[in-house]
């Protein structure tokens, strides 16, 4: 199964970029051993100008166009469900075992995701009630994907 982080905006070199690159590389290494064929990041341009709803709509269109056919969509949204690391790992394993070809995690830009993107998602997840910068959410998600891979493979990284 492929795991895709589809995000608005481009990471520039810096701490967020380094964290995302490191955790995605680790997740790829562990994931291949347990049926996750790809772990990747797709970035689309942040929309500029116009009003918030117009920017969100355009960014949602760009995210939609970037996703592979048949991907199950999970939206990252502050109003989503909070999952612990073990439950997150169990969700990934369940989707893998059901034969889902790809999971796409959607991360909106500075203005968030449009309602249409949230409506297409089969699940919305949150990292808690606080609002986090969208660039930091990528690093947090990449780490949780890696942590899930280690939980599923029995690697000692997760010590809960």
PDB file of C-alpha atoms in Angstrom:
ATOM      1  CA  UNK A   1       0.000   0.000   0.000  1.00  0.00           C
ATOM      2  CA  UNK A   2       1.181   3.506  -0.813  1.00  0.00           C
ATOM      3  CA  UNK A   3       1.114   6.253   1.804  1.00  0.00           C
ATOM      4  CA  UNK A   4       1.060   9.789   0.474  1.00  0.00           C
ATOM      5  CA  UNK A   5       1.221  13.070   2.331  1.00  0.00           C
ATOM      6  CA  UNK A   6      -0.378  15.628  -0.003  1.00  0.00           C
ATOM      7  CA  UNK A   7       0.224  19.133   1.262  1.00  0.00           C
ATOM      8  CA  UNK A   8      -0.274  22.726   0.211  1.00  0.00           C
ATOM      9  CA  UNK A   9       2.917  24.781  -0.025  1.00  0.00           C
ATOM     10  CA  UNK A  10       6.509  23.776  -0.517  1.00  0.00           C
ATOM     11  CA  UNK A  11       8.950  23.052   2.275  1.00  0.00           C
ATOM     12  CA  UNK A  12      12.149  25.033   1.993  1.00  0.00           C
ATOM     13  CA  UNK A  13      15.398  23.879   3.508  1.00  0.00           C
ATOM     14  CA  UNK A  14      15.223  24.234   7.249  1.00  0.00           C
ATOM     15  CA  UNK A  15      14.225  22.262  10.339  1.00  0.00           C
ATOM     16  CA  UNK A  16      10.777  21.204   9.085  1.00  0.00           C
ATOM     17  CA  UNK A  17      12.251  19.998   5.790  1.00  0.00           C
ATOM     18  CA  UNK A  18      14.959  18.024   7.599  1.00  0.00           C
ATOM     19  CA  UNK A  19      12.456  16.385   9.960  1.00  0.00           C
ATOM     20  CA  UNK A  20      10.076  15.404   7.155  1.00  0.00           C
ATOM     21  CA  UNK A  21      12.889  14.024   4.989  1.00  0.00           C
ATOM     22  CA  UNK A  22      14.353  12.032   7.887  1.00  0.00           C
ATOM     23  CA  UNK A  23      11.080  10.487   9.067  1.00  0.00           C
ATOM     24  CA  UNK A  24       9.891   9.667   5.545  1.00  0.00           C
ATOM     25  CA  UNK A  25      13.211   7.948   4.795  1.00  0.00           C
ATOM     26  CA  UNK A  26      12.930   5.935   8.010  1.00  0.00           C
ATOM     27  CA  UNK A  27       9.293   5.044   7.279  1.00  0.00           C
ATOM     28  CA  UNK A  28      10.214   3.846   3.784  1.00  0.00           C
ATOM     29  CA  UNK A  29      12.900   1.570   5.191  1.00  0.00           C
ATOM     30  CA  UNK A  30      10.676  -0.068   7.786  1.00  0.00           C
ATOM     31  CA  UNK A  31       7.477   0.087   5.731  1.00  0.00           C
ATOM     32  CA  UNK A  32       8.768  -1.940   2.781  1.00  0.00           C
ATOM     33  CA  UNK A  33       9.241  -4.912   5.112  1.00  0.00           C
ATOM     34  CA  UNK A  34       5.585  -4.869   6.198  1.00  0.00           C
ATOM     35  CA  UNK A  35       3.663  -4.172   3.001  1.00  0.00           C
ATOM     36  CA  UNK A  36       3.894  -0.406   2.615  1.00  0.00           C
ATOM     37  CA  UNK A  37       5.397  -0.017  -0.842  1.00  0.00           C
ATOM     38  CA  UNK A  38       5.825   3.743  -0.857  1.00  0.00           C
ATOM     39  CA  UNK A  39       5.817   6.633   1.585  1.00  0.00           C
ATOM     40  CA  UNK A  40       5.962   9.956  -0.230  1.00  0.00           C
ATOM     41  CA  UNK A  41       5.253  13.665  -0.079  1.00  0.00           C
ATOM     42  CA  UNK A  42       3.366  15.518  -2.816  1.00  0.00           C
ATOM     43  CA  UNK A  43       3.402  19.294  -2.564  1.00  0.00           C
ATOM     44  CA  UNK A  44       1.125  21.655  -4.477  1.00  0.00           C
ATOM     45  CA  UNK A  45       1.484  25.405  -4.810  1.00  0.00           C
ATOM     46  CA  UNK A  46      -0.176  27.593  -2.218  1.00  0.00           C
ATOM     47  CA  UNK A  47      -2.796  29.816  -3.804  1.00  0.00           C
ATOM     48  CA  UNK A  48      -2.116  33.532  -3.646  1.00  0.00           C
ATOM     49  CA  UNK A  49      -4.539  36.397  -3.893  1.00  0.00           C
ATOM     50  CA  UNK A  50      -8.297  36.366  -3.743  1.00  0.00           C
ATOM     51  CA  UNK A  51     -10.374  35.636  -0.692  1.00  0.00           C
ATOM     52  CA  UNK A  52      -9.930  32.780   1.772  1.00  0.00           C
ATOM     53  CA  UNK A  53     -12.690  30.622   0.291  1.00  0.00           C
ATOM     54  CA  UNK A  54     -11.281  31.060  -3.215  1.00  0.00           C
ATOM     55  CA  UNK A  55      -7.764  30.152  -2.063  1.00  0.00           C
ATOM     56  CA  UNK A  56      -9.033  27.093  -0.212  1.00  0.00           C
ATOM     57  CA  UNK A  57     -11.086  25.982  -3.221  1.00  0.00           C
ATOM     58  CA  UNK A  58      -8.115  26.318  -5.607  1.00  0.00           C
ATOM     59  CA  UNK A  59      -5.768  24.492  -3.224  1.00  0.00           C
ATOM     60  CA  UNK A  60      -8.357  21.728  -2.820  1.00  0.00           C
ATOM     61  CA  UNK A  61      -8.516  21.345  -6.603  1.00  0.00           C
ATOM     62  CA  UNK A  62      -4.721  21.112  -6.827  1.00  0.00           C
ATOM     63  CA  UNK A  63      -4.625  18.485  -4.080  1.00  0.00           C
ATOM     64  CA  UNK A  64      -7.369  16.483  -5.796  1.00  0.00           C
ATOM     65  CA  UNK A  65      -5.540  16.541  -9.132  1.00  0.00           C
ATOM     66  CA  UNK A  66      -2.333  15.311  -7.485  1.00  0.00           C
ATOM     67  CA  UNK A  67      -3.846  12.202  -5.883  1.00  0.00           C
ATOM     68  CA  UNK A  68      -3.723   8.749  -7.450  1.00  0.00           C
ATOM     69  CA  UNK A  69      -7.004   7.144  -8.474  1.00  0.00           C
ATOM     70  CA  UNK A  70      -8.517   4.985  -5.753  1.00  0.00           C
ATOM     71  CA  UNK A  71      -6.669   6.618  -2.856  1.00  0.00           C
ATOM     72  CA  UNK A  72      -8.505   6.650   0.482  1.00  0.00           C
ATOM     73  CA  UNK A  73      -8.369  10.201   1.759  1.00  0.00           C
ATOM     74  CA  UNK A  74      -7.681  11.193   5.344  1.00  0.00           C
ATOM     75  CA  UNK A  75      -7.931  14.915   6.066  1.00  0.00           C
ATOM     76  CA  UNK A  76      -5.766  16.513   8.739  1.00  0.00           C
ATOM     77  CA  UNK A  77      -8.083  18.971  10.437  1.00  0.00           C
ATOM     78  CA  UNK A  78      -8.232  20.501  13.907  1.00  0.00           C
ATOM     79  CA  UNK A  79     -11.852  19.266  14.153  1.00  0.00           C
ATOM     80  CA  UNK A  80     -10.875  15.684  13.315  1.00  0.00           C
ATOM     81  CA  UNK A  81     -10.589  12.659  15.574  1.00  0.00           C
ATOM     82  CA  UNK A  82      -7.547  12.365  17.801  1.00  0.00           C
ATOM     83  CA  UNK A  83      -5.872   8.957  17.631  1.00  0.00           C
ATOM     84  CA  UNK A  84      -3.104   7.642  19.819  1.00  0.00           C
ATOM     85  CA  UNK A  85      -0.069   6.186  18.078  1.00  0.00           C
ATOM     86  CA  UNK A  86      -1.169   2.555  18.515  1.00  0.00           C
ATOM     87  CA  UNK A  87      -4.647   3.310  17.139  1.00  0.00           C
ATOM     88  CA  UNK A  88      -3.095   5.177  14.209  1.00  0.00           C
ATOM     89  CA  UNK A  89      -0.870   2.169  13.470  1.00  0.00           C
ATOM     90  CA  UNK A  90      -3.910  -0.114  13.683  1.00  0.00           C
ATOM     91  CA  UNK A  91      -5.771   2.094  11.187  1.00  0.00           C
ATOM     92  CA  UNK A  92      -2.901   1.875   8.682  1.00  0.00           C
ATOM     93  CA  UNK A  93      -2.681  -1.901   9.143  1.00  0.00           C
ATOM     94  CA  UNK A  94      -6.449  -2.309   8.697  1.00  0.00           C
ATOM     95  CA  UNK A  95      -6.427  -0.359   5.432  1.00  0.00           C
ATOM     96  CA  UNK A  96      -3.381  -2.287   4.199  1.00  0.00           C
ATOM     97  CA  UNK A  97      -5.006  -5.610   5.081  1.00  0.00           C
ATOM     98  CA  UNK A  98      -8.230  -4.589   3.303  1.00  0.00           C
ATOM     99  CA  UNK A  99      -6.206  -4.136   0.108  1.00  0.00           C
ATOM    100  CA  UNK A 100      -6.551  -0.361  -0.121  1.00  0.00           C
ATOM    101  CA  UNK A 101      -4.023   0.655  -2.819  1.00  0.00           C
ATOM    102  CA  UNK A 102      -3.159   4.067  -1.354  1.00  0.00           C
ATOM    103  CA  UNK A 103      -3.871   6.372   1.561  1.00  0.00           C
ATOM    104  CA  UNK A 104      -3.556  10.101   0.978  1.00  0.00           C
ATOM    105  CA  UNK A 105      -3.251  12.378   3.988  1.00  0.00           C
ATOM    106  CA  UNK A 106      -4.355  15.898   3.046  1.00  0.00           C
ATOM    107  CA  UNK A 107      -2.797  18.909   4.748  1.00  0.00           C
ATOM    108  CA  UNK A 108      -4.220  22.289   3.829  1.00  0.00           C
ATOM    109  CA  UNK A 109      -2.337  25.544   3.567  1.00  0.00           C
ATOM    110  CA  UNK A 110      -2.395  28.495   5.921  1.00  0.00           C
ATOM    111  CA  UNK A 111      -6.165  28.831   5.397  1.00  0.00           C
ATOM    112  CA  UNK A 112      -6.902  25.135   5.983  1.00  0.00           C
ATOM    113  CA  UNK A 113      -8.697  22.627   3.774  1.00  0.00           C
ATOM    114  CA  UNK A 114     -11.838  23.437   1.812  1.00  0.00           C
ATOM    115  CA  UNK A 115     -15.095  21.796   2.855  1.00  0.00           C
ATOM    116  CA  UNK A 116     -15.048  19.792  -0.404  1.00  0.00           C
ATOM    117  CA  UNK A 117     -11.755  18.112   0.566  1.00  0.00           C
ATOM    118  CA  UNK A 118     -13.042  17.259   4.026  1.00  0.00           C
ATOM    119  CA  UNK A 119     -16.239  15.875   2.466  1.00  0.00           C
ATOM    120  CA  UNK A 120     -14.226  13.525   0.194  1.00  0.00           C
ATOM    121  CA  UNK A 121     -12.256  12.179   3.150  1.00  0.00           C
ATOM    122  CA  UNK A 122     -13.393   8.959   4.761  1.00  0.00           C
ATOM    123  CA  UNK A 123     -11.794  10.158   7.998  1.00  0.00           C
ATOM    124  CA  UNK A 124     -10.532  13.401   9.522  1.00  0.00           C
ATOM    125  CA  UNK A 125      -7.687  13.274  12.017  1.00  0.00           C
ATOM    126  CA  UNK A 126      -6.383  15.879  14.425  1.00  0.00           C
ATOM    127  CA  UNK A 127      -3.208  16.261  16.429  1.00  0.00           C
ATOM    128  CA  UNK A 128      -5.254  17.900  19.174  1.00  0.00           C
ATOM    129  CA  UNK A 129      -7.391  20.969  19.751  1.00  0.00           C
ATOM    130  CA  UNK A 130      -4.508  23.408  19.236  1.00  0.00           C
ATOM    131  CA  UNK A 131      -3.830  24.915  15.826  1.00  0.00           C
ATOM    132  CA  UNK A 132      -0.410  24.043  14.391  1.00  0.00           C
ATOM    133  CA  UNK A 133       1.448  25.608  11.454  1.00  0.00           C
ATOM    134  CA  UNK A 134       0.747  23.557   8.325  1.00  0.00           C
ATOM    135  CA  UNK A 135       4.485  23.103   7.697  1.00  0.00           C
ATOM    136  CA  UNK A 136       4.959  21.649  11.181  1.00  0.00           C
ATOM    137  CA  UNK A 137       1.980  19.290  10.737  1.00  0.00           C
ATOM    138  CA  UNK A 138       3.905  17.577   7.903  1.00  0.00           C
ATOM    139  CA  UNK A 139       6.765  16.782  10.273  1.00  0.00           C
ATOM    140  CA  UNK A 140       4.349  15.577  12.960  1.00  0.00           C
ATOM    141  CA  UNK A 141       2.521  13.342  10.475  1.00  0.00           C
ATOM    142  CA  UNK A 142       5.763  11.963   9.015  1.00  0.00           C
ATOM    143  CA  UNK A 143       6.910  11.043  12.530  1.00  0.00           C
ATOM    144  CA  UNK A 144       3.594   9.346  13.329  1.00  0.00           C
ATOM    145  CA  UNK A 145       3.758   7.359  10.085  1.00  0.00           C
ATOM    146  CA  UNK A 146       7.267   6.215  10.992  1.00  0.00           C
ATOM    147  CA  UNK A 147       6.144   5.410  14.543  1.00  0.00           C
ATOM    148  CA  UNK A 148       3.213   3.390  13.147  1.00  0.00           C
ATOM    149  CA  UNK A 149       5.615   1.405  10.960  1.00  0.00           C
ATOM    150  CA  UNK A 150       7.794   0.613  13.970  1.00  0.00           C
ATOM    151  CA  UNK A 151       4.774  -0.453  16.033  1.00  0.00           C
ATOM    152  CA  UNK A 152       3.574  -2.761  13.256  1.00  0.00           C
ATOM    153  CA  UNK A 153       7.032  -4.257  12.729  1.00  0.00           C
ATOM    154  CA  UNK A 154       7.836  -4.728  16.430  1.00  0.00           C
ATOM    155  CA  UNK A 155      10.724  -2.243  16.311  1.00  0.00           C
ATOM    156  CA  UNK A 156      11.590  -0.766  19.747  1.00  0.00           C
ATOM    157  CA  UNK A 157      11.237   2.928  18.692  1.00  0.00           C
ATOM    158  CA  UNK A 158       7.752   3.183  20.236  1.00  0.00           C
ATOM    159  CA  UNK A 159       8.009   2.729  24.004  1.00  0.00           C
ATOM    160  CA  UNK A 160       4.472   3.173  25.261  1.00  0.00           C
TER     161      UNK A 160
END
